[in-house]
């Protein structure tokens, strides 16, 4: 894979004429996945936006990256007046078991079995113009978190392969009061679920 990921993401609004048919099909799938992610939340108060994926991503990619092993998580920002270690522990706890596909161990301190070329970056209350490409291009990412005043808490998550974006998803929830709030766990858990869609490139390419 080359390093021109921004132009390949399914949420991109324009494409070269010869690629428009493929992009339309990809965009349609992205919309279907996003709808499915929202539906899977049932009565969840989490709202989603900015879902995108690289056309090379499928469920097997996640298995290669993280199946049965550690997957590194980079956590940016802390919207609450809480201990940093406790906040990161709450994020990791809310992620565990929420992904689709093979079991993995989300962690900020991966062991030697981790595939180091893959990582998840989660940014709380990110700048409005932040992109997944920016997050994957820099490790650790240099991001200034916006302050949280207790209204809607925003989360932008990206699954990176080196400096390429595999998937990305933005989500938000209203009223989360701290890392121990069930609303906060719901935001992180549903974002984790939506970030790793079940997708088969072989099946989708037959459409």
mmCIF file with all atom_site columns, C-alpha atoms in Angstrom:
data_model
loop_
_atom_site.group_PDB
_atom_site.id
_atom_site.type_symbol
_atom_site.label_atom_id
_atom_site.label_alt_id
_atom_site.label_comp_id
_atom_site.label_asym_id
_atom_site.label_entity_id
_atom_site.label_seq_id
_atom_site.pdbx_PDB_ins_code
_atom_site.Cartn_x
_atom_site.Cartn_y
_atom_site.Cartn_z
_atom_site.occupancy
_atom_site.B_iso_or_equiv
_atom_site.pdbx_formal_charge
_atom_site.auth_seq_id
_atom_site.auth_comp_id
_atom_site.auth_asym_id
_atom_site.auth_atom_id
_atom_site.pdbx_PDB_model_num
ATOM 1   C CA . UNK A 1 1   ? 0.000   0.000   0.000   1.00 0.00 ? 1   UNK A CA 1
ATOM 2   C CA . UNK A 1 2   ? 1.280   3.456   -0.895  1.00 0.00 ? 2   UNK A CA 1
ATOM 3   C CA . UNK A 1 3   ? 1.024   6.539   1.232   1.00 0.00 ? 3   UNK A CA 1
ATOM 4   C CA . UNK A 1 4   ? -1.784  8.429   -0.470  1.00 0.00 ? 4   UNK A CA 1
ATOM 5   C CA . UNK A 1 5   ? -4.452  7.288   1.947   1.00 0.00 ? 5   UNK A CA 1
ATOM 6   C CA . UNK A 1 6   ? -6.394  10.533  2.182   1.00 0.00 ? 6   UNK A CA 1
ATOM 7   C CA . UNK A 1 7   ? -7.597  10.252  -1.425  1.00 0.00 ? 7   UNK A CA 1
ATOM 8   C CA . UNK A 1 8   ? -8.652  6.637   -0.947  1.00 0.00 ? 8   UNK A CA 1
ATOM 9   C CA . UNK A 1 9   ? -10.868 7.006   2.101   1.00 0.00 ? 9   UNK A CA 1
ATOM 10  C CA . UNK A 1 10  ? -14.527 6.334   1.466   1.00 0.00 ? 10  UNK A CA 1
ATOM 11  C CA . UNK A 1 11  ? -15.696 9.599   2.998   1.00 0.00 ? 11  UNK A CA 1
ATOM 12  C CA . UNK A 1 12  ? -13.765 11.717  0.496   1.00 0.00 ? 12  UNK A CA 1
ATOM 13  C CA . UNK A 1 13  ? -16.181 13.958  -1.372  1.00 0.00 ? 13  UNK A CA 1
ATOM 14  C CA . UNK A 1 14  ? -14.557 13.868  -4.814  1.00 0.00 ? 14  UNK A CA 1
ATOM 15  C CA . UNK A 1 15  ? -12.577 11.483  -7.019  1.00 0.00 ? 15  UNK A CA 1
ATOM 16  C CA . UNK A 1 16  ? -11.133 11.291  -10.491 1.00 0.00 ? 16  UNK A CA 1
ATOM 17  C CA . UNK A 1 17  ? -13.827 10.546  -13.110 1.00 0.00 ? 17  UNK A CA 1
ATOM 18  C CA . UNK A 1 18  ? -12.547 7.029   -13.853 1.00 0.00 ? 18  UNK A CA 1
ATOM 19  C CA . UNK A 1 19  ? -12.786 6.168   -10.136 1.00 0.00 ? 19  UNK A CA 1
ATOM 20  C CA . UNK A 1 20  ? -16.225 7.649   -9.446  1.00 0.00 ? 20  UNK A CA 1
ATOM 21  C CA . UNK A 1 21  ? -18.163 4.419   -9.976  1.00 0.00 ? 21  UNK A CA 1
ATOM 22  C CA . UNK A 1 22  ? -15.939 2.584   -7.508  1.00 0.00 ? 22  UNK A CA 1
ATOM 23  C CA . UNK A 1 23  ? -16.136 5.429   -5.034  1.00 0.00 ? 23  UNK A CA 1
ATOM 24  C CA . UNK A 1 24  ? -19.945 5.513   -5.258  1.00 0.00 ? 24  UNK A CA 1
ATOM 25  C CA . UNK A 1 25  ? -20.076 1.819   -4.434  1.00 0.00 ? 25  UNK A CA 1
ATOM 26  C CA . UNK A 1 26  ? -17.647 2.333   -1.563  1.00 0.00 ? 26  UNK A CA 1
ATOM 27  C CA . UNK A 1 27  ? -19.558 5.315   -0.250  1.00 0.00 ? 27  UNK A CA 1
ATOM 28  C CA . UNK A 1 28  ? -22.790 3.333   -0.352  1.00 0.00 ? 28  UNK A CA 1
ATOM 29  C CA . UNK A 1 29  ? -21.170 0.599   1.690   1.00 0.00 ? 29  UNK A CA 1
ATOM 30  C CA . UNK A 1 30  ? -19.776 3.137   4.147   1.00 0.00 ? 30  UNK A CA 1
ATOM 31  C CA . UNK A 1 31  ? -23.265 4.538   4.625   1.00 0.00 ? 31  UNK A CA 1
ATOM 32  C CA . UNK A 1 32  ? -24.661 1.060   5.178   1.00 0.00 ? 32  UNK A CA 1
ATOM 33  C CA . UNK A 1 33  ? -22.005 0.276   7.759   1.00 0.00 ? 33  UNK A CA 1
ATOM 34  C CA . UNK A 1 34  ? -22.637 3.544   9.566   1.00 0.00 ? 34  UNK A CA 1
ATOM 35  C CA . UNK A 1 35  ? -26.374 2.873   9.631   1.00 0.00 ? 35  UNK A CA 1
ATOM 36  C CA . UNK A 1 36  ? -25.698 -0.633  10.932  1.00 0.00 ? 36  UNK A CA 1
ATOM 37  C CA . UNK A 1 37  ? -23.408 0.733   13.616  1.00 0.00 ? 37  UNK A CA 1
ATOM 38  C CA . UNK A 1 38  ? -26.076 3.172   14.758  1.00 0.00 ? 38  UNK A CA 1
ATOM 39  C CA . UNK A 1 39  ? -28.744 0.482   14.661  1.00 0.00 ? 39  UNK A CA 1
ATOM 40  C CA . UNK A 1 40  ? -26.571 -1.847  16.718  1.00 0.00 ? 40  UNK A CA 1
ATOM 41  C CA . UNK A 1 41  ? -26.532 0.769   19.454  1.00 0.00 ? 41  UNK A CA 1
ATOM 42  C CA . UNK A 1 42  ? -30.310 0.381   19.872  1.00 0.00 ? 42  UNK A CA 1
ATOM 43  C CA . UNK A 1 43  ? -31.432 3.138   22.211  1.00 0.00 ? 43  UNK A CA 1
ATOM 44  C CA . UNK A 1 44  ? -27.877 4.301   22.760  1.00 0.00 ? 44  UNK A CA 1
ATOM 45  C CA . UNK A 1 45  ? -27.519 8.106   23.020  1.00 0.00 ? 45  UNK A CA 1
ATOM 46  C CA . UNK A 1 46  ? -24.302 7.987   20.975  1.00 0.00 ? 46  UNK A CA 1
ATOM 47  C CA . UNK A 1 47  ? -24.369 9.739   17.595  1.00 0.00 ? 47  UNK A CA 1
ATOM 48  C CA . UNK A 1 48  ? -21.924 9.002   14.767  1.00 0.00 ? 48  UNK A CA 1
ATOM 49  C CA . UNK A 1 49  ? -20.360 10.906  11.870  1.00 0.00 ? 49  UNK A CA 1
ATOM 50  C CA . UNK A 1 50  ? -17.324 10.948  9.589   1.00 0.00 ? 50  UNK A CA 1
ATOM 51  C CA . UNK A 1 51  ? -17.144 7.207   9.082   1.00 0.00 ? 51  UNK A CA 1
ATOM 52  C CA . UNK A 1 52  ? -14.548 6.235   6.485   1.00 0.00 ? 52  UNK A CA 1
ATOM 53  C CA . UNK A 1 53  ? -12.434 3.264   5.517   1.00 0.00 ? 53  UNK A CA 1
ATOM 54  C CA . UNK A 1 54  ? -9.675  2.421   3.088   1.00 0.00 ? 54  UNK A CA 1
ATOM 55  C CA . UNK A 1 55  ? -10.957 0.082   0.333   1.00 0.00 ? 55  UNK A CA 1
ATOM 56  C CA . UNK A 1 56  ? -8.196  -2.389  1.237   1.00 0.00 ? 56  UNK A CA 1
ATOM 57  C CA . UNK A 1 57  ? -9.642  -2.832  4.724   1.00 0.00 ? 57  UNK A CA 1
ATOM 58  C CA . UNK A 1 58  ? -11.558 -5.980  5.528   1.00 0.00 ? 58  UNK A CA 1
ATOM 59  C CA . UNK A 1 59  ? -12.178 -8.117  8.590   1.00 0.00 ? 59  UNK A CA 1
ATOM 60  C CA . UNK A 1 60  ? -8.999  -10.066 7.894   1.00 0.00 ? 60  UNK A CA 1
ATOM 61  C CA . UNK A 1 61  ? -6.945  -6.907  8.311   1.00 0.00 ? 61  UNK A CA 1
ATOM 62  C CA . UNK A 1 62  ? -8.117  -6.597  11.901  1.00 0.00 ? 62  UNK A CA 1
ATOM 63  C CA . UNK A 1 63  ? -7.354  -10.264 12.495  1.00 0.00 ? 63  UNK A CA 1
ATOM 64  C CA . UNK A 1 64  ? -3.818  -9.796  11.182  1.00 0.00 ? 64  UNK A CA 1
ATOM 65  C CA . UNK A 1 65  ? -3.349  -6.644  13.237  1.00 0.00 ? 65  UNK A CA 1
ATOM 66  C CA . UNK A 1 66  ? -4.829  -7.710  16.530  1.00 0.00 ? 66  UNK A CA 1
ATOM 67  C CA . UNK A 1 67  ? -6.443  -11.150 16.565  1.00 0.00 ? 67  UNK A CA 1
ATOM 68  C CA . UNK A 1 68  ? -5.503  -12.921 19.795  1.00 0.00 ? 68  UNK A CA 1
ATOM 69  C CA . UNK A 1 69  ? -2.862  -10.345 20.686  1.00 0.00 ? 69  UNK A CA 1
ATOM 70  C CA . UNK A 1 70  ? -2.352  -6.843  22.055  1.00 0.00 ? 70  UNK A CA 1
ATOM 71  C CA . UNK A 1 71  ? -3.404  -3.812  20.020  1.00 0.00 ? 71  UNK A CA 1
ATOM 72  C CA . UNK A 1 72  ? -1.811  -0.527  20.993  1.00 0.00 ? 72  UNK A CA 1
ATOM 73  C CA . UNK A 1 73  ? -4.123  2.374   21.841  1.00 0.00 ? 73  UNK A CA 1
ATOM 74  C CA . UNK A 1 74  ? -2.963  5.993   21.894  1.00 0.00 ? 74  UNK A CA 1
ATOM 75  C CA . UNK A 1 75  ? -5.275  8.170   24.009  1.00 0.00 ? 75  UNK A CA 1
ATOM 76  C CA . UNK A 1 76  ? -5.157  11.916  23.416  1.00 0.00 ? 76  UNK A CA 1
ATOM 77  C CA . UNK A 1 77  ? -6.760  14.361  25.823  1.00 0.00 ? 77  UNK A CA 1
ATOM 78  C CA . UNK A 1 78  ? -8.581  14.022  29.138  1.00 0.00 ? 78  UNK A CA 1
ATOM 79  C CA . UNK A 1 79  ? -11.848 15.972  29.246  1.00 0.00 ? 79  UNK A CA 1
ATOM 80  C CA . UNK A 1 80  ? -12.353 15.450  32.983  1.00 0.00 ? 80  UNK A CA 1
ATOM 81  C CA . UNK A 1 81  ? -10.530 16.697  36.058  1.00 0.00 ? 81  UNK A CA 1
ATOM 82  C CA . UNK A 1 82  ? -9.334  13.192  36.833  1.00 0.00 ? 82  UNK A CA 1
ATOM 83  C CA . UNK A 1 83  ? -6.078  11.330  37.252  1.00 0.00 ? 83  UNK A CA 1
ATOM 84  C CA . UNK A 1 84  ? -4.522  10.570  33.874  1.00 0.00 ? 84  UNK A CA 1
ATOM 85  C CA . UNK A 1 85  ? -3.803  6.924   34.670  1.00 0.00 ? 85  UNK A CA 1
ATOM 86  C CA . UNK A 1 86  ? -7.345  6.382   35.931  1.00 0.00 ? 86  UNK A CA 1
ATOM 87  C CA . UNK A 1 87  ? -8.787  8.043   32.836  1.00 0.00 ? 87  UNK A CA 1
ATOM 88  C CA . UNK A 1 88  ? -6.760  5.884   30.459  1.00 0.00 ? 88  UNK A CA 1
ATOM 89  C CA . UNK A 1 89  ? -7.730  2.766   32.419  1.00 0.00 ? 89  UNK A CA 1
ATOM 90  C CA . UNK A 1 90  ? -11.416 3.711   32.050  1.00 0.00 ? 90  UNK A CA 1
ATOM 91  C CA . UNK A 1 91  ? -11.017 4.143   28.290  1.00 0.00 ? 91  UNK A CA 1
ATOM 92  C CA . UNK A 1 92  ? -9.278  0.779   27.893  1.00 0.00 ? 92  UNK A CA 1
ATOM 93  C CA . UNK A 1 93  ? -11.854 -0.986  30.078  1.00 0.00 ? 93  UNK A CA 1
ATOM 94  C CA . UNK A 1 94  ? -14.690 0.444   27.975  1.00 0.00 ? 94  UNK A CA 1
ATOM 95  C CA . UNK A 1 95  ? -13.033 -0.783  24.767  1.00 0.00 ? 95  UNK A CA 1
ATOM 96  C CA . UNK A 1 96  ? -12.483 -4.394  25.827  1.00 0.00 ? 96  UNK A CA 1
ATOM 97  C CA . UNK A 1 97  ? -14.786 -6.886  24.133  1.00 0.00 ? 97  UNK A CA 1
ATOM 98  C CA . UNK A 1 98  ? -16.625 -4.237  22.122  1.00 0.00 ? 98  UNK A CA 1
ATOM 99  C CA . UNK A 1 99  ? -14.976 -4.808  18.736  1.00 0.00 ? 99  UNK A CA 1
ATOM 100 C CA . UNK A 1 100 ? -16.461 -7.022  16.077  1.00 0.00 ? 100 UNK A CA 1
ATOM 101 C CA . UNK A 1 101 ? -14.339 -9.915  14.844  1.00 0.00 ? 101 UNK A CA 1
ATOM 102 C CA . UNK A 1 102 ? -11.546 -11.688 16.665  1.00 0.00 ? 102 UNK A CA 1
ATOM 103 C CA . UNK A 1 103 ? -10.838 -11.067 20.327  1.00 0.00 ? 103 UNK A CA 1
ATOM 104 C CA . UNK A 1 104 ? -8.034  -8.658  21.067  1.00 0.00 ? 104 UNK A CA 1
ATOM 105 C CA . UNK A 1 105 ? -6.513  -6.901  24.047  1.00 0.00 ? 105 UNK A CA 1
ATOM 106 C CA . UNK A 1 106 ? -6.655  -3.128  23.747  1.00 0.00 ? 106 UNK A CA 1
ATOM 107 C CA . UNK A 1 107 ? -3.821  -1.603  25.750  1.00 0.00 ? 107 UNK A CA 1
ATOM 108 C CA . UNK A 1 108 ? -1.691  1.523   26.043  1.00 0.00 ? 108 UNK A CA 1
ATOM 109 C CA . UNK A 1 109 ? 1.304   -0.659  26.915  1.00 0.00 ? 109 UNK A CA 1
ATOM 110 C CA . UNK A 1 110 ? 1.432   -3.534  24.413  1.00 0.00 ? 110 UNK A CA 1
ATOM 111 C CA . UNK A 1 111 ? 3.584   -6.582  24.929  1.00 0.00 ? 111 UNK A CA 1
ATOM 112 C CA . UNK A 1 112 ? 6.019   -8.193  22.493  1.00 0.00 ? 112 UNK A CA 1
ATOM 113 C CA . UNK A 1 113 ? 3.244   -10.061 20.671  1.00 0.00 ? 113 UNK A CA 1
ATOM 114 C CA . UNK A 1 114 ? 1.718   -6.815  19.366  1.00 0.00 ? 114 UNK A CA 1
ATOM 115 C CA . UNK A 1 115 ? 1.945   -5.977  15.672  1.00 0.00 ? 115 UNK A CA 1
ATOM 116 C CA . UNK A 1 116 ? 3.691   -2.637  16.009  1.00 0.00 ? 116 UNK A CA 1
ATOM 117 C CA . UNK A 1 117 ? 2.613   -1.322  12.612  1.00 0.00 ? 117 UNK A CA 1
ATOM 118 C CA . UNK A 1 118 ? -1.013  -1.079  13.770  1.00 0.00 ? 118 UNK A CA 1
ATOM 119 C CA . UNK A 1 119 ? -2.522  1.172   16.412  1.00 0.00 ? 119 UNK A CA 1
ATOM 120 C CA . UNK A 1 120 ? -5.756  2.888   17.443  1.00 0.00 ? 120 UNK A CA 1
ATOM 121 C CA . UNK A 1 121 ? -5.731  6.610   18.194  1.00 0.00 ? 121 UNK A CA 1
ATOM 122 C CA . UNK A 1 122 ? -8.597  8.055   20.242  1.00 0.00 ? 122 UNK A CA 1
ATOM 123 C CA . UNK A 1 123 ? -8.850  11.836  20.593  1.00 0.00 ? 123 UNK A CA 1
ATOM 124 C CA . UNK A 1 124 ? -11.334 13.360  23.030  1.00 0.00 ? 124 UNK A CA 1
ATOM 125 C CA . UNK A 1 125 ? -12.835 16.735  22.100  1.00 0.00 ? 125 UNK A CA 1
ATOM 126 C CA . UNK A 1 126 ? -10.575 17.055  19.055  1.00 0.00 ? 126 UNK A CA 1
ATOM 127 C CA . UNK A 1 127 ? -10.135 20.190  16.926  1.00 0.00 ? 127 UNK A CA 1
ATOM 128 C CA . UNK A 1 128 ? -12.954 20.398  14.399  1.00 0.00 ? 128 UNK A CA 1
ATOM 129 C CA . UNK A 1 129 ? -10.574 20.205  11.443  1.00 0.00 ? 129 UNK A CA 1
ATOM 130 C CA . UNK A 1 130 ? -8.566  17.222  12.666  1.00 0.00 ? 130 UNK A CA 1
ATOM 131 C CA . UNK A 1 131 ? -8.216  14.406  10.123  1.00 0.00 ? 131 UNK A CA 1
ATOM 132 C CA . UNK A 1 132 ? -7.398  10.748  10.411  1.00 0.00 ? 132 UNK A CA 1
ATOM 133 C CA . UNK A 1 133 ? -4.468  11.229  8.065   1.00 0.00 ? 133 UNK A CA 1
ATOM 134 C CA . UNK A 1 134 ? -2.930  13.727  10.487  1.00 0.00 ? 134 UNK A CA 1
ATOM 135 C CA . UNK A 1 135 ? -3.280  11.316  13.392  1.00 0.00 ? 135 UNK A CA 1
ATOM 136 C CA . UNK A 1 136 ? -1.719  8.383   11.562  1.00 0.00 ? 136 UNK A CA 1
ATOM 137 C CA . UNK A 1 137 ? 1.123   10.454  10.138  1.00 0.00 ? 137 UNK A CA 1
ATOM 138 C CA . UNK A 1 138 ? 2.509   11.412  13.537  1.00 0.00 ? 138 UNK A CA 1
ATOM 139 C CA . UNK A 1 139 ? 3.212   9.085   16.447  1.00 0.00 ? 139 UNK A CA 1
ATOM 140 C CA . UNK A 1 140 ? 2.524   10.369  18.993  1.00 0.00 ? 140 UNK A CA 1
ATOM 141 C CA . UNK A 1 141 ? 0.116   12.854  17.429  1.00 0.00 ? 141 UNK A CA 1
ATOM 142 C CA . UNK A 1 142 ? 0.467   16.514  18.300  1.00 0.00 ? 142 UNK A CA 1
ATOM 143 C CA . UNK A 1 143 ? -3.120  17.535  19.056  1.00 0.00 ? 143 UNK A CA 1
ATOM 144 C CA . UNK A 1 144 ? -4.512  20.286  21.262  1.00 0.00 ? 144 UNK A CA 1
ATOM 145 C CA . UNK A 1 145 ? -7.727  19.148  22.910  1.00 0.00 ? 145 UNK A CA 1
ATOM 146 C CA . UNK A 1 146 ? -10.683 21.510  23.027  1.00 0.00 ? 146 UNK A CA 1
ATOM 147 C CA . UNK A 1 147 ? -12.068 22.145  26.557  1.00 0.00 ? 147 UNK A CA 1
ATOM 148 C CA . UNK A 1 148 ? -15.074 20.153  27.709  1.00 0.00 ? 148 UNK A CA 1
ATOM 149 C CA . UNK A 1 149 ? -17.812 22.073  29.468  1.00 0.00 ? 149 UNK A CA 1
ATOM 150 C CA . UNK A 1 150 ? -20.179 19.226  30.220  1.00 0.00 ? 150 UNK A CA 1
ATOM 151 C CA . UNK A 1 151 ? -22.265 19.450  27.027  1.00 0.00 ? 151 UNK A CA 1
ATOM 152 C CA . UNK A 1 152 ? -21.568 17.026  24.185  1.00 0.00 ? 152 UNK A CA 1
ATOM 153 C CA . UNK A 1 153 ? -18.397 15.034  24.554  1.00 0.00 ? 153 UNK A CA 1
ATOM 154 C CA . UNK A 1 154 ? -16.780 14.299  21.182  1.00 0.00 ? 154 UNK A CA 1
ATOM 155 C CA . UNK A 1 155 ? -14.513 11.396  20.317  1.00 0.00 ? 155 UNK A CA 1
ATOM 156 C CA . UNK A 1 156 ? -12.584 10.896  17.078  1.00 0.00 ? 156 UNK A CA 1
ATOM 157 C CA . UNK A 1 157 ? -11.055 7.448   16.617  1.00 0.00 ? 157 UNK A CA 1
ATOM 158 C CA . UNK A 1 158 ? -8.722  6.156   13.907  1.00 0.00 ? 158 UNK A CA 1
ATOM 159 C CA . UNK A 1 159 ? -7.319  2.709   13.165  1.00 0.00 ? 159 UNK A CA 1
ATOM 160 C CA . UNK A 1 160 ? -3.862  3.187   11.646  1.00 0.00 ? 160 UNK A CA 1
ATOM 161 C CA . UNK A 1 161 ? -1.518  0.948   9.708   1.00 0.00 ? 161 UNK A CA 1
ATOM 162 C CA . UNK A 1 162 ? 1.779   2.781   10.010  1.00 0.00 ? 162 UNK A CA 1
ATOM 163 C CA . UNK A 1 163 ? 0.858   6.224   8.592   1.00 0.00 ? 163 UNK A CA 1
ATOM 164 C CA . UNK A 1 164 ? -2.131  4.965   6.573   1.00 0.00 ? 164 UNK A CA 1
ATOM 165 C CA . UNK A 1 165 ? -5.738  5.271   7.738   1.00 0.00 ? 165 UNK A CA 1
ATOM 166 C CA . UNK A 1 166 ? -7.587  1.947   7.751   1.00 0.00 ? 166 UNK A CA 1
ATOM 167 C CA . UNK A 1 167 ? -10.828 3.172   9.348   1.00 0.00 ? 167 UNK A CA 1
ATOM 168 C CA . UNK A 1 168 ? -12.028 6.238   11.196  1.00 0.00 ? 168 UNK A CA 1
ATOM 169 C CA . UNK A 1 169 ? -15.147 7.275   13.080  1.00 0.00 ? 169 UNK A CA 1
ATOM 170 C CA . UNK A 1 170 ? -16.346 10.317  15.011  1.00 0.00 ? 170 UNK A CA 1
ATOM 171 C CA . UNK A 1 171 ? -18.915 9.977   17.790  1.00 0.00 ? 171 UNK A CA 1
ATOM 172 C CA . UNK A 1 172 ? -20.422 12.098  20.522  1.00 0.00 ? 172 UNK A CA 1
ATOM 173 C CA . UNK A 1 173 ? -22.640 11.836  23.579  1.00 0.00 ? 173 UNK A CA 1
ATOM 174 C CA . UNK A 1 174 ? -24.292 14.389  25.851  1.00 0.00 ? 174 UNK A CA 1
ATOM 175 C CA . UNK A 1 175 ? -23.943 14.676  29.592  1.00 0.00 ? 175 UNK A CA 1
ATOM 176 C CA . UNK A 1 176 ? -20.968 12.448  30.428  1.00 0.00 ? 176 UNK A CA 1
ATOM 177 C CA . UNK A 1 177 ? -19.730 13.564  33.837  1.00 0.00 ? 177 UNK A CA 1
ATOM 178 C CA . UNK A 1 178 ? -16.555 11.554  34.306  1.00 0.00 ? 178 UNK A CA 1
ATOM 179 C CA . UNK A 1 179 ? -14.617 8.434   33.371  1.00 0.00 ? 179 UNK A CA 1
ATOM 180 C CA . UNK A 1 180 ? -16.798 6.348   35.679  1.00 0.00 ? 180 UNK A CA 1
ATOM 181 C CA . UNK A 1 181 ? -20.049 7.547   34.091  1.00 0.00 ? 181 UNK A CA 1
ATOM 182 C CA . UNK A 1 182 ? -21.889 4.813   32.127  1.00 0.00 ? 182 UNK A CA 1
ATOM 183 C CA . UNK A 1 183 ? -22.459 7.403   29.391  1.00 0.00 ? 183 UNK A CA 1
ATOM 184 C CA . UNK A 1 184 ? -18.719 7.719   28.946  1.00 0.00 ? 184 UNK A CA 1
ATOM 185 C CA . UNK A 1 185 ? -18.311 3.944   28.718  1.00 0.00 ? 185 UNK A CA 1
ATOM 186 C CA . UNK A 1 186 ? -21.114 3.846   26.158  1.00 0.00 ? 186 UNK A CA 1
ATOM 187 C CA . UNK A 1 187 ? -19.392 6.445   23.992  1.00 0.00 ? 187 UNK A CA 1
ATOM 188 C CA . UNK A 1 188 ? -16.073 4.604   24.016  1.00 0.00 ? 188 UNK A CA 1
ATOM 189 C CA . UNK A 1 189 ? -17.636 1.163   23.586  1.00 0.00 ? 189 UNK A CA 1
ATOM 190 C CA . UNK A 1 190 ? -19.869 2.070   20.666  1.00 0.00 ? 190 UNK A CA 1
ATOM 191 C CA . UNK A 1 191 ? -17.027 3.919   18.957  1.00 0.00 ? 191 UNK A CA 1
ATOM 192 C CA . UNK A 1 192 ? -14.831 0.844   19.306  1.00 0.00 ? 192 UNK A CA 1
ATOM 193 C CA . UNK A 1 193 ? -17.547 -1.317  17.789  1.00 0.00 ? 193 UNK A CA 1
ATOM 194 C CA . UNK A 1 194 ? -18.072 1.010   14.839  1.00 0.00 ? 194 UNK A CA 1
ATOM 195 C CA . UNK A 1 195 ? -14.363 1.437   14.160  1.00 0.00 ? 195 UNK A CA 1
ATOM 196 C CA . UNK A 1 196 ? -13.946 -2.222  13.163  1.00 0.00 ? 196 UNK A CA 1
ATOM 197 C CA . UNK A 1 197 ? -16.768 -3.106  10.727  1.00 0.00 ? 197 UNK A CA 1
ATOM 198 C CA . UNK A 1 198 ? -17.303 -6.625  9.451   1.00 0.00 ? 198 UNK A CA 1
ATOM 199 C CA . UNK A 1 199 ? -16.330 -6.369  5.789   1.00 0.00 ? 199 UNK A CA 1
ATOM 200 C CA . UNK A 1 200 ? -15.338 -8.831  3.088   1.00 0.00 ? 200 UNK A CA 1
ATOM 201 C CA . UNK A 1 201 ? -13.546 -7.298  0.093   1.00 0.00 ? 201 UNK A CA 1
ATOM 202 C CA . UNK A 1 202 ? -14.229 -10.443 -1.955  1.00 0.00 ? 202 UNK A CA 1
ATOM 203 C CA . UNK A 1 203 ? -17.969 -10.193 -1.316  1.00 0.00 ? 203 UNK A CA 1
ATOM 204 C CA . UNK A 1 204 ? -18.107 -6.429  -1.856  1.00 0.00 ? 204 UNK A CA 1
ATOM 205 C CA . UNK A 1 205 ? -16.123 -6.608  -5.116  1.00 0.00 ? 205 UNK A CA 1
ATOM 206 C CA . UNK A 1 206 ? -18.762 -8.925  -6.596  1.00 0.00 ? 206 UNK A CA 1
ATOM 207 C CA . UNK A 1 207 ? -21.413 -6.217  -6.265  1.00 0.00 ? 207 UNK A CA 1
#
